[in-house]
mmCIF file of C-alpha atoms in Angstrom:
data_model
loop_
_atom_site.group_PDB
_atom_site.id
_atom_site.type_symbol
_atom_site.label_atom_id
_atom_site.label_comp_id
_atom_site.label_asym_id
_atom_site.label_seq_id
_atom_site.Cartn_x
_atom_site.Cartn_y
_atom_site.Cartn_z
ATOM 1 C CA UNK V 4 50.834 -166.977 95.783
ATOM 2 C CA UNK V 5 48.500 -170.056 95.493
ATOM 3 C CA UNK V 6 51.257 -172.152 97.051
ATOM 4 C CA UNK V 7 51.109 -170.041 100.111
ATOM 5 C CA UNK V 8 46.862 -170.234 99.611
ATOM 6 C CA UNK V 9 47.256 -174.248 99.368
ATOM 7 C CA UNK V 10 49.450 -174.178 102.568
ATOM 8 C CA UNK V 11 47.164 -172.321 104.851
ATOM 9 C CA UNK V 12 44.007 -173.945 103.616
ATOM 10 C CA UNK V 13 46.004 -177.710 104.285
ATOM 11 C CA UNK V 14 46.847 -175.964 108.189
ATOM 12 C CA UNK V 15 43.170 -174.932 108.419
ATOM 13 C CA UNK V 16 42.019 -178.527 107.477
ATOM 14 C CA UNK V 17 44.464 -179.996 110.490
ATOM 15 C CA UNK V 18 42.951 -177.665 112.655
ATOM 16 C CA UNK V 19 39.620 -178.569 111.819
ATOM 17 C CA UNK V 20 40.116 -182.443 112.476
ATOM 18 C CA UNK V 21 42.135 -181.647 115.330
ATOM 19 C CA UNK V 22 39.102 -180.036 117.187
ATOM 20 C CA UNK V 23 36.982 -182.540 115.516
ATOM 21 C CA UNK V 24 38.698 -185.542 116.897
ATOM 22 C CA UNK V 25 38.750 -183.687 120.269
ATOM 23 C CA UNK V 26 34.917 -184.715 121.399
ATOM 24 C CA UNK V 27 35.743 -188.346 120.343
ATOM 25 C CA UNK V 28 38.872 -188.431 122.754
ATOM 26 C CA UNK V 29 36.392 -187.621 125.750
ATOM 27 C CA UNK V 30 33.545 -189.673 124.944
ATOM 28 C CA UNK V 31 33.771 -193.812 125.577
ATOM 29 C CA UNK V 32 32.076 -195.151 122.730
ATOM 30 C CA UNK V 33 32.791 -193.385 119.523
ATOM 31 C CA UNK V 34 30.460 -193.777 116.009
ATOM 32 C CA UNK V 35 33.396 -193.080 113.868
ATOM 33 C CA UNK V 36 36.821 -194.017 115.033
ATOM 34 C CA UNK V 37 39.087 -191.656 116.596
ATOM 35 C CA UNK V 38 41.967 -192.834 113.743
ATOM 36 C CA UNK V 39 39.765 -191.706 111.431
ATOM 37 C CA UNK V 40 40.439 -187.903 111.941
ATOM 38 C CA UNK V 41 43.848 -188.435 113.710
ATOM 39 C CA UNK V 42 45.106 -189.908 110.511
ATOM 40 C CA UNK V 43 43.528 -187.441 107.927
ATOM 41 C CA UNK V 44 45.097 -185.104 109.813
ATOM 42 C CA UNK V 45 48.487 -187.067 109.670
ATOM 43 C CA UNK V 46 48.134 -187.340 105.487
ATOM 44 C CA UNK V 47 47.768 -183.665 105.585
ATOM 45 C CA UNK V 48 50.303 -183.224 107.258
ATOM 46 C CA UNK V 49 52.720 -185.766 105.177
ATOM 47 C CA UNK V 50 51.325 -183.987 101.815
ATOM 48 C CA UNK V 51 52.213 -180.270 103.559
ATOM 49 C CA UNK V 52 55.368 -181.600 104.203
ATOM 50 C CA UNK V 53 55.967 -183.099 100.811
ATOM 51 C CA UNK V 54 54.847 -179.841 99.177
ATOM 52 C CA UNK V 55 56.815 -177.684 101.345
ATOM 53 C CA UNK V 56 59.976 -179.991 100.117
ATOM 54 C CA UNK V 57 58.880 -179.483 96.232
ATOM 55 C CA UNK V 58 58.256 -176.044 96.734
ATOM 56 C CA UNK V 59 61.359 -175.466 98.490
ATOM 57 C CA UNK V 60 63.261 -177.791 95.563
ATOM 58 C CA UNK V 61 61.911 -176.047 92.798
ATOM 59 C CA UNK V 62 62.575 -172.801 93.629
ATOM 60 C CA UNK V 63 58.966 -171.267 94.043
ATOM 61 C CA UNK V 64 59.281 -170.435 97.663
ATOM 62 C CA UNK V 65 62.342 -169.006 99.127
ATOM 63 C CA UNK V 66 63.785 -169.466 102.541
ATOM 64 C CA UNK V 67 65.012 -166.729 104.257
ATOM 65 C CA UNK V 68 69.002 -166.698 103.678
ATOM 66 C CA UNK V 69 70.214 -164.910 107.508
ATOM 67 C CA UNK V 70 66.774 -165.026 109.477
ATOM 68 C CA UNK V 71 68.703 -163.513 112.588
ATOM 69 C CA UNK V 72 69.827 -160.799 111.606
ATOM 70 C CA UNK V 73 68.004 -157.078 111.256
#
C-alpha cells in the first residue's frame, strides 16, 4: 500500500511542475529557467520508472496476468 501512496504522490509532483513550468513557456524572459522544472519533472519520472521496475521485480506489485478478458 505505500508503494501505490509513493506512486501517486511522485504523479502529483509531475503534475505540479508541469503546470508550473507552463507560465514560464509563455512568458519571454524567465527568473528561473524553464529546464529547471522540465527536468525535475523528468527525474521523477526516471525514479517512477525505476521503482515501478523494482516493484514489479520484487514481487510487491502484481501485474494483471489476462487484462482483456472479463
Amino acid at each position: 500500500m505505500l508503494i501505490k501512496l509513493l506512486f501517486i504522490v511522485l504523479l502529483v509532483l509531475m503534475i505540479i511542475y508541469l503546470f508550473r513550468a507552463l507560465p514560464l513557456m509563455l512568458k519571454a524572459q524567465s527568473s528561473p529557467p524553464l529546464s529547471h522544472y522540465l527536468g525535475r519533472r523528468l527525474l521523477i519520472a526516471v525514479i517512477l520508472f525505476g521503482l515501478l521496475v523494482i516493484a514489479l521485480m520484487t514481487g510487491v506489485i502484481q501485474p494483471n496476468p489476462n487484462p482483456y478478458t472479463l
